[in-house]
Amino acid sequence: MTPSRVRFRATPRRLASLAALTLVSALAVPVLSPSPATAATPLRTLAAAKGKFIGFAAATSPLAGEAAYRTIAQTEFNQVTAENAMKWESTEPSDNNWTWSGADQIVDFAVANNQQVHGHTLVWHSQTPGWVQGLGATAMRTAMQDHIATVVGRYASNPAVVSWDVVNEVFDENGGFRTSFWYNTLGQGFIADAFRYARAADPNAKLCINDYNVEGINAKSTAMYNLVQSLRAQNVPVDCVGFQSHLATQYGFPSDMRQNLQRFAALGVEVRITELDIRIQTPRTSAKDATQAQYYTNAVNACLEVTACTGITIWGFTDKYSWVPDTFPSEGAALIYDENYQAKPAYTAVHTAFGGSPTGDTQAPTAPSGLASSGVTAGSVNLSWTASTDNVAVSGYDILRAPGASGGSFTQVGTAATTSFSSTGLSAGTTYRYQVRARDAAGNVSAVSNTVTVTTTTGGGTGGGCTAAATVQTQWQTGYVIEPVRVTNSGTSAISGWTVTFTLPAGHTITGSWNATLTTSGQTVTARNAAHNGNLGAGGSTAFGFQVSRPSGNTSTASGFTCATP
Ligand code: XIL
């Protein structure tokens, strides 16, 4: 169960000058003699030269199955945190029944690639199995001690595993203790106990307390500061404080972050940015990308300016795998690579802040030409164009769209690595305009292509409607996977979107989904088509899937699947 996030209350600030700069670079094409592209220095080399780590939260399935994911993970980062694999529900799903495959996979990867591992997380109110939550005080304390001793003990002699989040998210937003099952059963003493058990299990590991919304100076971070001070005064082994830093461009950057890190450092602890991501309200635009890049710069600078800040972990690295869209409706694109593993301006920002030198390339690609449309349906159109050229190389294209045959403004609807793009999710019988521009690796952007105007078809009548059929693919004591949920267009005309609703039994929580966007309200879950699978011709079908965790021993599964258009 993910905790509900309280948004930053800071006034959103407009980084107008940055946005303006982006615009100018789109128009001005300085003609300089081509300079050879210098090989880009990876982030880990730059960070190490500054005495810091730069890490990522690892998801086990792409780490095992996707070469592109692995390549970036090992090339760019020198630190790893398991996004989920070391959490209690993953390592000890039932009492004294241990599962190490995911945790070991990540530790092995780190060892093979000379990366340090931060263990996350030992004592948390979330993603902890029901069997722990229901224990009485004595049994709960024993279970906690046993869990910490076993998990920390397993890796205590592995030099790659250097630190642990011992307790996570123990405060509420006002600076009181969160009334979690830990606190309610054991009182605040569980925090000191957890640190002492962890120290006993590994005397050398750095032991951390970790939380969110503590990046700036506020009631919550001050409560954390007071707790760390008092625990250390009692010789409780707290070595380190983690600032999650799940930030969002619309809530402003916590401008006193450096000052806040500094006051914790003065307590004698190490500080670190543990779960950095900076989400935007989708869709991406160049202006939002620029603001996000500025926030990444600010975060790296805050750590660089504080000697006791040992490094930064980004919560993932590619927008293809990020918890943000599943957790914050209509928000996403929070990471430094896009979903096609292309470096975003945020990557360049981190690179530059760590002292990376620009390639020296200031020459933009030529504008794409011959932009044309084909395959127009009620909800989609295919675009293709003639490639741009560049003194170094074209790294990709941005596709822009405006409503109607004239007027309105162009906003970016996607990126392409090749010279074609399929634009989906359009409304039937509606006119749109498209333009494309090219980018290079140094961030230079070409002038826009010619404009193509497209009117989608009307879809041929009102015989819409769809059906949804769900299959339980696999289940285990504490969860299950439903895959596929087959969505079929049962009507006689094309549809350009669909919505499937279903009911989750009490206590069940969605832990992941694919090929649809899920939002949960009470026990009702609404699954909307992803950008790529909303268009279904008459009789056509597609599928999505999701994973659920449930209380141990509960054998029910999600039910009542109903499909509607759009
Ligand atoms: C998140 C993961 O990213 C998701 O995959 C999972 O479903 C829920 O947890 N604070 C934390 C992290 O300490 O463990 C959380 O990770 C994000 C918030």
Coordinates of C-alpha atoms and ligand atoms in Angstrom, one line a residue:
M1 CA 0.0 0.0 0.0
T2 CA 1.6 3.3 -1.0
P3 CA 1.1 6.1 1.4
S4 CA -0.9 9.0 0.2
R5 CA 1.4 11.9 -0.6
V6 CA 0.9 15.4 0.6
R7 CA 1.8 17.9 -2.1
F8 CA 4.3 20.7 -1.5
R9 CA 2.5 23.9 -0.7
A10 CA 5.2 26.1 -2.0
T11 CA 4.1 28.5 -4.7
P12 CA 4.9 27.2 -8.2
R13 CA 7.5 29.3 -9.7
R14 CA 7.8 29.9 -13.4
L15 CA 11.3 29.5 -14.9
A16 CA 10.4 31.8 -17.7
S17 CA 14.0 32.5 -18.7
L18 CA 14.6 28.8 -19.3
A19 CA 11.5 28.3 -21.3
A20 CA 12.4 31.3 -23.4
L21 CA 15.9 29.9 -23.9
T22 CA 14.4 26.7 -25.2
L23 CA 12.3 28.7 -27.7
V24 CA 15.2 30.7 -28.9
S25 CA 17.3 27.6 -29.5
A26 CA 14.5 26.2 -31.6
L27 CA 14.6 29.3 -33.9
A28 CA 18.3 30.2 -34.0
V29 CA 20.6 27.9 -35.9
P30 CA 24.1 29.2 -35.3
V31 CA 26.5 28.1 -38.1
L32 CA 29.7 26.9 -36.5
S33 CA 32.4 24.7 -37.9
P34 CA 31.5 21.1 -36.9
S35 CA 33.3 20.0 -33.8
P36 CA 34.0 16.3 -33.1
A37 CA 31.6 14.7 -30.7
T38 CA 33.5 13.9 -27.4
A39 CA 32.6 10.6 -25.9
A40 CA 30.1 11.4 -23.1
T41 CA 31.5 10.7 -19.6
P42 CA 29.0 8.5 -17.6
L43 CA 27.3 10.0 -14.6
R44 CA 29.1 7.6 -12.2
T45 CA 32.5 8.8 -13.3
L46 CA 31.6 12.4 -12.8
A47 CA 29.9 11.8 -9.4
A48 CA 32.9 9.7 -8.2
A49 CA 35.2 12.5 -9.1
K50 CA 33.2 14.7 -6.7
G51 CA 33.2 12.0 -4.0
K52 CA 29.5 11.2 -4.4
F53 CA 27.5 8.2 -5.5
I54 CA 24.9 8.4 -8.2
G55 CA 22.4 5.5 -8.0
F56 CA 19.1 4.2 -9.2
A57 CA 16.2 2.2 -7.8
A58 CA 16.3 -1.2 -9.6
A59 CA 13.2 -3.1 -10.7
T60 CA 13.9 -6.8 -10.9
S61 CA 12.0 -7.7 -14.1
P62 CA 13.7 -5.3 -16.6
L63 CA 17.0 -5.8 -14.8
A64 CA 16.6 -9.5 -15.7
G65 CA 15.0 -9.1 -19.1
E66 CA 16.0 -5.9 -20.9
A67 CA 19.4 -5.3 -22.3
A68 CA 18.8 -1.6 -22.8
Y69 CA 17.9 -1.2 -19.1
R70 CA 20.9 -3.2 -18.0
T71 CA 23.3 -1.3 -20.2
I72 CA 22.3 2.1 -18.7
A73 CA 22.1 0.7 -15.2
Q74 CA 25.7 -0.5 -15.3
T75 CA 27.2 2.3 -17.4
E76 CA 25.7 5.3 -15.6
F77 CA 25.4 4.4 -12.0
N78 CA 27.6 3.3 -9.1
Q79 CA 24.9 2.7 -6.5
V80 CA 21.7 0.6 -6.4
T81 CA 18.6 0.5 -4.2
A82 CA 16.1 -2.3 -4.7
E83 CA 12.8 -0.6 -5.6
N84 CA 10.8 -3.4 -4.0
A85 CA 12.8 -6.6 -3.7
M86 CA 14.2 -6.0 -0.2
K87 CA 10.9 -4.9 1.4
W88 CA 9.3 -7.2 4.0
E89 CA 6.5 -8.5 1.7
S90 CA 9.2 -9.6 -0.7
T91 CA 11.7 -11.1 1.6
E92 CA 9.5 -12.7 4.3
P93 CA 6.0 -13.0 2.9
S94 CA 5.0 -15.3 5.7
D95 CA 6.6 -15.9 9.1
N96 CA 10.1 -17.3 8.7
N97 CA 9.5 -18.1 5.0
W98 CA 12.3 -16.3 3.2
T99 CA 12.5 -15.3 -0.5
W100 CA 15.8 -14.0 -1.6
S101 CA 15.7 -14.2 -5.4
G102 CA 14.9 -10.5 -6.1
A103 CA 17.2 -9.2 -3.4
D104 CA 20.1 -11.5 -4.4
Q105 CA 19.6 -10.6 -8.1
I106 CA 20.1 -6.9 -7.4
V107 CA 23.1 -7.5 -5.0
D108 CA 24.7 -9.8 -7.6
F109 CA 24.2 -7.2 -10.3
A110 CA 25.8 -4.5 -8.1
V111 CA 28.8 -6.7 -7.3
A112 CA 29.3 -7.5 -10.9
N113 CA 29.3 -3.8 -11.8
N114 CA 31.2 -2.4 -8.9
Q115 CA 28.2 -0.7 -7.4
Q116 CA 27.3 -0.1 -3.8
V117 CA 23.9 -1.3 -2.5
H118 CA 21.6 0.6 -0.1
G119 CA 19.2 -1.9 1.6
H120 CA 15.6 -0.6 1.5
T121 CA 13.7 -1.0 3.8
L122 CA 13.6 -2.9 7.1
V123 CA 10.7 -1.4 9.2
W124 CA 7.9 0.3 7.3
H125 CA 4.1 0.5 7.7
S126 CA 3.7 -0.2 4.0
Q127 CA 4.4 -3.4 1.9
T128 CA 4.6 -5.3 5.2
P129 CA 2.6 -8.5 5.3
G130 CA -0.6 -8.9 7.3
W131 CA 0.9 -11.5 9.6
V132 CA 3.2 -8.9 11.1
Q133 CA 0.6 -6.3 11.4
G134 CA -1.7 -8.5 13.5
L135 CA 0.9 -9.5 16.2
G136 CA 0.8 -8.5 19.8
A137 CA 3.6 -6.3 21.2
T138 CA 6.0 -9.0 22.4
A139 CA 5.6 -11.1 19.3
M140 CA 5.8 -8.0 17.0
R141 CA 9.1 -6.9 18.6
T142 CA 10.5 -10.4 18.2
A143 CA 9.4 -10.6 14.6
M144 CA 11.0 -7.2 13.9
Q145 CA 14.3 -8.4 15.6
D146 CA 14.3 -11.6 13.7
H147 CA 13.5 -10.0 10.4
I148 CA 16.3 -7.4 10.8
A149 CA 18.8 -9.9 12.0
T150 CA 18.1 -12.2 9.1
V151 CA 17.9 -9.7 6.2
V152 CA 20.8 -7.5 7.4
G153 CA 22.7 -10.6 8.5
R154 CA 22.5 -12.2 5.0
Y155 CA 24.5 -9.4 3.5
A156 CA 26.6 -8.3 6.4
S157 CA 29.8 -9.8 5.0
N158 CA 29.1 -8.6 1.5
P159 CA 31.2 -5.4 1.0
A160 CA 28.8 -4.1 -1.7
V161 CA 26.0 -3.7 0.8
V162 CA 27.0 -0.6 2.7
S163 CA 23.8 0.9 4.2
W164 CA 20.2 0.3 5.3
D165 CA 17.0 2.2 5.6
V166 CA 16.2 0.9 9.1
V167 CA 12.9 2.8 9.6
N168 CA 10.9 4.5 6.8
E169 CA 8.2 7.1 7.0
V170 CA 7.7 7.2 10.7
F171 CA 6.3 10.8 10.8
D172 CA 3.0 12.3 9.7
E173 CA 2.8 15.6 7.9
N174 CA 2.6 17.7 11.0
G175 CA 5.6 16.2 12.7
G176 CA 3.8 13.8 14.9
F177 CA 4.6 10.1 14.8
R178 CA 2.6 8.3 12.1
T179 CA 0.0 6.1 13.9
S180 CA 1.1 3.0 12.0
F181 CA 0.7 -0.5 13.4
W182 CA 4.3 -0.3 14.6
Y183 CA 3.7 2.8 16.6
N184 CA 0.2 1.7 17.8
T185 CA 1.5 -1.6 19.1
L186 CA 5.0 -0.8 20.3
G187 CA 5.1 3.0 20.9
Q188 CA 8.0 5.1 19.6
G189 CA 10.5 2.8 21.2
F190 CA 10.2 0.6 18.1
I191 CA 12.5 3.1 16.3
A192 CA 15.4 2.8 18.7
D193 CA 15.0 -0.9 19.0
A194 CA 15.1 -1.3 15.2
F195 CA 18.4 0.6 15.0
R196 CA 19.9 -1.4 17.8
Y197 CA 18.9 -4.7 16.2
A198 CA 20.4 -3.5 12.8
R199 CA 23.7 -2.5 14.5
A200 CA 23.9 -5.9 16.1
A201 CA 23.3 -7.6 12.7
D202 CA 26.0 -5.5 10.9
P203 CA 28.3 -3.3 12.9
N204 CA 29.7 -1.7 9.8
A205 CA 26.6 -0.8 7.8
K206 CA 25.5 2.9 7.8
L207 CA 22.0 2.9 9.4
C208 CA 19.5 5.4 8.0
I209 CA 16.1 6.9 8.8
N210 CA 14.2 7.8 5.6
D211 CA 11.2 9.9 4.8
Y212 CA 9.4 12.1 2.2
N213 CA 8.4 15.8 2.4
V214 CA 11.4 16.5 4.6
E215 CA 13.6 18.1 1.9
G216 CA 12.9 21.6 3.0
I217 CA 12.7 23.0 6.5
N218 CA 9.1 22.4 7.8
A219 CA 7.3 20.8 10.8
K220 CA 8.0 17.3 9.5
S221 CA 11.7 17.7 8.9
T222 CA 12.1 19.5 12.2
A223 CA 10.5 16.6 14.0
M224 CA 12.9 14.3 12.2
Y225 CA 15.8 16.5 13.2
N226 CA 14.7 16.5 16.8
L227 CA 14.3 12.7 16.8
V228 CA 17.7 12.1 15.2
Q229 CA 19.3 14.4 17.8
S230 CA 17.7 12.7 20.7
L231 CA 18.4 9.2 19.5
R232 CA 22.1 10.0 19.0
A233 CA 22.2 11.6 22.5
Q234 CA 21.0 8.2 23.8
N235 CA 23.6 6.3 21.7
V236 CA 21.1 4.8 19.4
P237 CA 23.1 4.1 16.3
V238 CA 21.5 6.4 13.7
D239 CA 24.3 7.2 11.1
C240 CA 22.4 8.6 8.3
V241 CA 19.2 10.5 7.2
G242 CA 17.6 9.9 3.8
F243 CA 15.5 12.5 2.1
Q244 CA 13.3 10.7 -0.4
S245 CA 12.7 13.8 -2.7
H246 CA 9.7 12.8 -4.7
L247 CA 9.3 16.3 -6.1
A248 CA 6.9 17.7 -8.7
T249 CA 7.4 20.8 -10.9
Q250 CA 4.0 22.2 -10.1
Y251 CA 4.7 22.5 -6.4
G252 CA 8.0 24.3 -6.6
F253 CA 11.5 23.3 -5.6
P254 CA 12.3 23.4 -1.8
S255 CA 14.7 26.3 -2.0
D256 CA 16.0 25.7 1.5
M257 CA 17.1 22.1 0.8
R258 CA 20.8 22.8 1.0
Q259 CA 20.3 24.6 4.3
N260 CA 18.1 21.7 5.6
L261 CA 20.7 19.0 4.6
Q262 CA 23.3 21.2 6.3
R263 CA 21.5 21.3 9.7
F264 CA 21.2 17.5 9.7
A265 CA 24.9 17.2 8.8
A266 CA 25.7 19.4 11.8
L267 CA 24.2 16.6 14.0
G268 CA 27.0 14.4 12.8
V269 CA 25.0 12.2 10.4
E270 CA 25.5 11.4 6.8
V271 CA 22.7 12.7 4.6
R272 CA 21.6 11.4 1.2
I273 CA 19.0 12.0 -1.4
T274 CA 17.4 8.6 -1.6
E275 CA 14.5 8.5 -4.0
L276 CA 14.8 11.4 -6.3
D277 CA 12.2 11.8 -9.0
I278 CA 10.6 15.1 -10.3
R279 CA 7.3 14.5 -11.9
I280 CA 5.4 16.8 -14.3
Q281 CA 1.7 17.0 -15.2
T282 CA 1.6 15.0 -18.4
P283 CA 2.0 15.5 -21.3
R284 CA 5.6 16.6 -21.6
T285 CA 6.4 19.9 -23.2
S286 CA 9.9 21.4 -23.8
A287 CA 9.0 24.1 -21.1
K288 CA 8.1 21.4 -18.5
D289 CA 11.3 19.4 -19.5
A290 CA 13.3 22.6 -18.9
T291 CA 11.8 23.2 -15.5
Q292 CA 12.3 19.6 -14.5
A293 CA 15.9 19.8 -15.6
Q294 CA 16.4 22.9 -13.5
Y295 CA 15.0 21.0 -10.5
Y296 CA 17.4 18.1 -11.1
T297 CA 20.2 20.6 -11.2
N298 CA 19.1 22.2 -7.9
A299 CA 18.9 18.8 -6.2
V300 CA 22.4 17.7 -7.4
N301 CA 23.8 21.1 -6.4
A302 CA 22.2 20.8 -2.9
C303 CA 24.1 17.5 -2.4
L304 CA 27.3 18.9 -3.9
E305 CA 27.3 21.8 -1.5
V306 CA 27.0 19.7 1.6
T307 CA 30.1 17.6 2.4
A308 CA 28.1 15.1 4.5
C309 CA 25.8 14.4 1.5
T310 CA 27.2 11.1 0.2
G311 CA 25.1 10.9 -2.9
I312 CA 21.9 10.7 -4.8
T313 CA 19.7 7.8 -5.8
I314 CA 17.2 8.4 -8.6
W315 CA 13.9 6.4 -8.1
G316 CA 14.3 4.5 -11.4
F317 CA 15.9 6.1 -14.4
T318 CA 13.6 5.5 -17.4
D319 CA 10.0 6.8 -17.6
K320 CA 9.2 3.3 -18.9
Y321 CA 9.5 2.0 -15.3
S322 CA 8.4 4.5 -12.7
W323 CA 5.9 4.3 -9.8
V324 CA 4.7 7.9 -10.6
P325 CA 2.0 7.3 -13.2
D326 CA 0.5 4.5 -11.1
T327 CA 0.5 6.7 -7.9
F328 CA -0.2 10.2 -9.0
P329 CA -3.0 10.5 -11.6
S330 CA -2.2 12.6 -14.7
E331 CA 1.4 12.9 -13.6
G332 CA 4.5 11.2 -14.9
A333 CA 7.7 11.6 -17.0
A334 CA 9.6 12.0 -13.7
L335 CA 12.9 10.5 -14.6
I336 CA 16.0 11.3 -16.6
Y337 CA 15.5 9.0 -19.6
D338 CA 12.2 8.7 -21.6
E339 CA 10.4 5.5 -22.1
N340 CA 12.5 4.7 -25.1
Y341 CA 15.7 5.0 -23.1
Q342 CA 16.6 8.4 -24.7
A343 CA 18.3 10.8 -22.4
K344 CA 16.1 13.8 -21.5
P345 CA 17.2 17.4 -20.7
A346 CA 17.1 16.2 -17.0
Y347 CA 19.9 13.8 -17.8
T348 CA 22.0 16.6 -19.3
A349 CA 21.2 18.6 -16.2
V350 CA 22.5 16.0 -13.8
H351 CA 25.5 15.4 -16.0
T352 CA 26.4 19.1 -16.2
A353 CA 25.8 19.6 -12.5
F354 CA 28.2 16.9 -11.7
G355 CA 30.8 18.7 -13.8
G356 CA 30.3 17.0 -17.2
S357 CA 31.6 19.1 -20.0
P358 CA 29.3 19.8 -22.9
T359 CA 30.3 18.2 -26.2
G360 CA 30.9 21.6 -27.7
D361 CA 28.3 20.9 -30.3
T362 CA 26.1 24.0 -30.8
Q363 CA 24.8 23.2 -34.3
A364 CA 21.2 22.2 -34.6
P365 CA 20.0 19.5 -37.0
T366 CA 18.3 20.6 -40.3
A367 CA 14.5 20.8 -40.1
P368 CA 12.6 17.6 -41.0
S369 CA 10.8 17.9 -44.4
G370 CA 8.1 16.2 -46.3
L371 CA 5.9 15.5 -43.3
A372 CA 2.9 13.5 -44.5
S373 CA 0.0 11.6 -43.0
S374 CA -1.5 8.2 -43.9
G375 CA -3.8 5.6 -42.4
V376 CA -6.2 8.0 -40.9
T377 CA -8.9 6.3 -38.7
A378 CA -11.4 7.7 -36.2
G379 CA -8.8 7.8 -33.5
S380 CA -5.3 7.7 -35.0
V381 CA -3.0 8.8 -37.8
N382 CA 0.4 7.7 -39.0
L383 CA 3.0 10.4 -39.7
S384 CA 6.2 10.1 -41.7
W385 CA 8.8 12.5 -42.8
T386 CA 12.3 12.8 -44.4
A387 CA 15.2 12.6 -42.0
S388 CA 17.1 15.6 -40.8
T389 CA 20.9 15.8 -41.0
D390 CA 23.3 17.0 -38.3
N391 CA 27.0 17.7 -38.0
V392 CA 27.2 15.0 -35.3
A393 CA 24.0 12.9 -35.3
V394 CA 20.3 13.3 -35.0
S395 CA 19.2 11.7 -31.7
G396 CA 15.5 11.9 -32.2
Y397 CA 12.4 13.8 -33.2
D398 CA 9.7 15.7 -31.2
I399 CA 6.2 15.5 -32.6
L400 CA 4.0 18.6 -31.9
R401 CA 0.2 18.9 -32.4
A402 CA -2.3 21.8 -32.4
P403 CA -6.1 21.6 -32.4
G404 CA -8.1 22.6 -35.5
A405 CA -7.2 23.8 -39.0
S406 CA -5.7 27.0 -37.6
G407 CA -5.1 28.8 -34.3
G408 CA -4.4 27.1 -31.0
S409 CA -0.8 26.2 -30.0
F410 CA 1.4 23.2 -30.6
T411 CA 2.2 20.9 -27.7
Q412 CA 4.5 17.9 -27.9
V413 CA 2.6 14.6 -28.1
G414 CA 5.5 12.2 -28.4
T415 CA 9.0 11.5 -29.5
A416 CA 10.4 9.2 -32.2
A417 CA 13.8 7.6 -32.8
T418 CA 13.0 7.0 -36.5
T419 CA 11.2 9.0 -39.2
S420 CA 7.6 7.9 -38.4
F421 CA 5.2 8.2 -35.6
S422 CA 1.7 6.9 -34.9
S423 CA -0.5 9.4 -33.1
T424 CA -3.4 7.7 -31.2
G425 CA -6.1 8.6 -28.8
L426 CA -7.6 11.2 -31.2
S427 CA -11.3 12.1 -31.3
A428 CA -13.4 11.0 -34.2
G429 CA -14.3 13.6 -36.9
T430 CA -11.8 16.1 -35.6
T431 CA -9.1 18.2 -37.3
Y432 CA -5.6 18.4 -36.0
R433 CA -2.3 19.9 -37.2
Y434 CA 1.1 18.3 -36.8
Q435 CA 4.7 19.5 -36.9
V436 CA 8.0 17.6 -36.2
R437 CA 11.4 18.9 -35.2
A438 CA 14.8 17.1 -34.7
R439 CA 17.1 17.0 -31.8
D440 CA 20.8 16.1 -31.3
A441 CA 22.5 14.6 -28.2
A442 CA 23.7 18.1 -27.1
G443 CA 20.2 19.3 -26.9
N444 CA 20.2 21.4 -30.1
V445 CA 16.7 21.5 -31.7
S446 CA 16.0 22.1 -35.3
A447 CA 13.4 24.5 -36.9
V448 CA 10.0 22.9 -37.3
S449 CA 9.0 20.9 -40.4
N450 CA 6.1 21.7 -42.7
T451 CA 2.7 21.4 -41.1
V452 CA 0.3 18.6 -42.1
T453 CA -3.4 18.9 -41.4
V454 CA -5.5 15.8 -40.6
T455 CA -9.2 15.2 -40.0
T456 CA -10.0 11.9 -38.4
T457 CA -12.9 9.8 -39.7
T458 CA -16.3 9.8 -38.0
G459 CA -16.1 6.1 -37.1
G460 CA -19.3 5.3 -39.1
G461 CA -22.1 5.3 -36.6
T462 CA -23.0 4.6 -33.0
G463 CA -22.6 0.8 -32.8
G464 CA -19.9 1.1 -30.2
G465 CA -19.5 -1.0 -27.1
C466 CA -16.9 -3.3 -25.7
T467 CA -16.5 -6.4 -23.5
A468 CA -13.8 -7.3 -20.9
A469 CA -12.9 -10.9 -20.0
A470 CA -10.4 -11.4 -17.2
T471 CA -8.1 -14.5 -16.6
V472 CA -6.2 -15.2 -13.3
Q473 CA -2.8 -16.1 -14.7
T474 CA -1.1 -17.0 -11.4
Q475 CA -1.7 -16.7 -7.7
W476 CA 0.1 -17.2 -4.5
Q477 CA -0.7 -16.8 -0.8
T478 CA -0.3 -13.0 -0.7
G479 CA -1.1 -12.0 -4.2
Y480 CA -2.1 -12.8 -7.8
V481 CA -1.7 -11.6 -11.4
I482 CA -4.7 -11.1 -13.7
E483 CA -3.5 -11.4 -17.3
P484 CA -4.9 -11.0 -19.8
V485 CA -7.9 -8.8 -19.3
R486 CA -9.1 -9.1 -22.9
V487 CA -10.9 -6.0 -24.2
T488 CA -12.9 -6.6 -27.4
N489 CA -14.7 -4.0 -29.5
S490 CA -18.1 -5.7 -29.7
G491 CA -19.6 -3.0 -31.9
T492 CA -19.7 -2.4 -35.6
S493 CA -17.5 0.6 -35.8
A494 CA -14.0 1.6 -34.6
I495 CA -13.5 2.8 -31.0
S496 CA -10.7 5.2 -30.0
G497 CA -10.6 4.4 -26.3
W498 CA -12.0 2.1 -23.6
T499 CA -12.5 2.0 -19.8
V500 CA -12.7 -1.2 -17.8
T501 CA -14.0 -1.1 -14.2
F502 CA -13.8 -3.8 -11.7
T503 CA -14.0 -4.4 -7.9
L504 CA -11.1 -5.3 -5.6
P505 CA -12.0 -7.3 -2.4
A506 CA -11.2 -5.5 0.8
G507 CA -7.6 -5.4 1.8
H508 CA -6.3 -6.0 -1.8
T509 CA -3.9 -3.5 -3.3
I510 CA -2.8 -3.1 -6.9
T511 CA 1.0 -3.4 -7.0
G512 CA 1.6 -3.0 -10.7
S513 CA -0.1 -2.9 -14.1
W514 CA 0.7 -2.9 -17.7
N515 CA -0.9 -1.7 -21.0
A516 CA -3.5 0.3 -19.1
T517 CA -3.6 3.2 -16.6
L518 CA -5.3 2.2 -13.3
T519 CA -6.8 4.5 -10.8
T520 CA -8.4 3.3 -7.6
S521 CA -11.3 4.8 -5.6
G522 CA -12.3 2.8 -2.6
Q523 CA -12.7 -0.8 -3.9
T524 CA -13.4 0.3 -7.4
V525 CA -10.6 0.3 -10.0
T526 CA -10.8 2.1 -13.3
A527 CA -8.5 0.9 -16.1
R528 CA -8.1 3.2 -19.1
N529 CA -6.4 2.3 -22.3
A530 CA -2.8 3.2 -22.7
A531 CA -1.8 5.5 -25.6
H532 CA -1.0 2.6 -27.8
N533 CA -4.1 0.3 -27.4
G534 CA -7.1 2.6 -27.4
N535 CA -7.9 2.2 -31.0
L536 CA -9.8 -1.0 -31.8
G537 CA -11.5 -1.7 -35.1
A538 CA -14.9 -3.5 -35.1
G539 CA -14.3 -7.0 -33.6
G540 CA -10.7 -6.0 -32.7
S541 CA -9.2 -6.7 -29.3
T542 CA -6.3 -5.9 -27.0
A543 CA -5.3 -6.9 -23.5
F544 CA -3.9 -5.5 -20.3
G545 CA -2.8 -6.9 -17.0
F546 CA -2.1 -6.1 -13.3
Q547 CA -0.8 -7.6 -10.1
V548 CA -2.5 -7.4 -6.7
S549 CA -1.2 -8.1 -3.2
R550 CA -3.7 -9.4 -0.7
P551 CA -3.8 -10.4 3.0
S552 CA -2.1 -13.8 3.5
G553 CA -4.7 -16.6 3.5
N554 CA -7.3 -14.6 1.6
T555 CA -8.2 -16.5 -1.6
S556 CA -10.5 -14.1 -3.4
T557 CA -9.6 -12.2 -6.5
A558 CA -10.8 -9.0 -8.3
S559 CA -14.2 -9.4 -10.0
G560 CA -17.0 -7.6 -11.9
F561 CA -15.1 -6.6 -15.0
T562 CA -17.2 -4.2 -17.1
C563 CA -16.1 -2.4 -20.3
A564 CA -17.3 1.0 -21.6
T565 CA -16.3 3.4 -24.4
P566 CA -14.5 5.6 -24.4
Ligands
XIL1 C1 7.3 2.4 -4.2 C2 7.7 1.6 -5.4 O1 8.4 2.5 -6.3 C3 6.5 0.9 -6.1 O2 6.9 0.1 -7.1 C4 5.7 0.2 -5.1 O3 4.5 -0.3 -5.6 C5 5.4 1.0 -3.9 O4 6.6 1.6 -3.3 N1 8.6 5.7 -0.6 C6 9.4 4.6 -0.5 C7 9.5 3.6 -1.6 O5 10.2 4.5 0.5 O6 9.7 2.3 -1.1 C8 8.3 3.7 -2.4 O7 8.5 2.8 -3.5 C9 8.0 5.1 -2.9 C10 7.7 5.9 -1.7

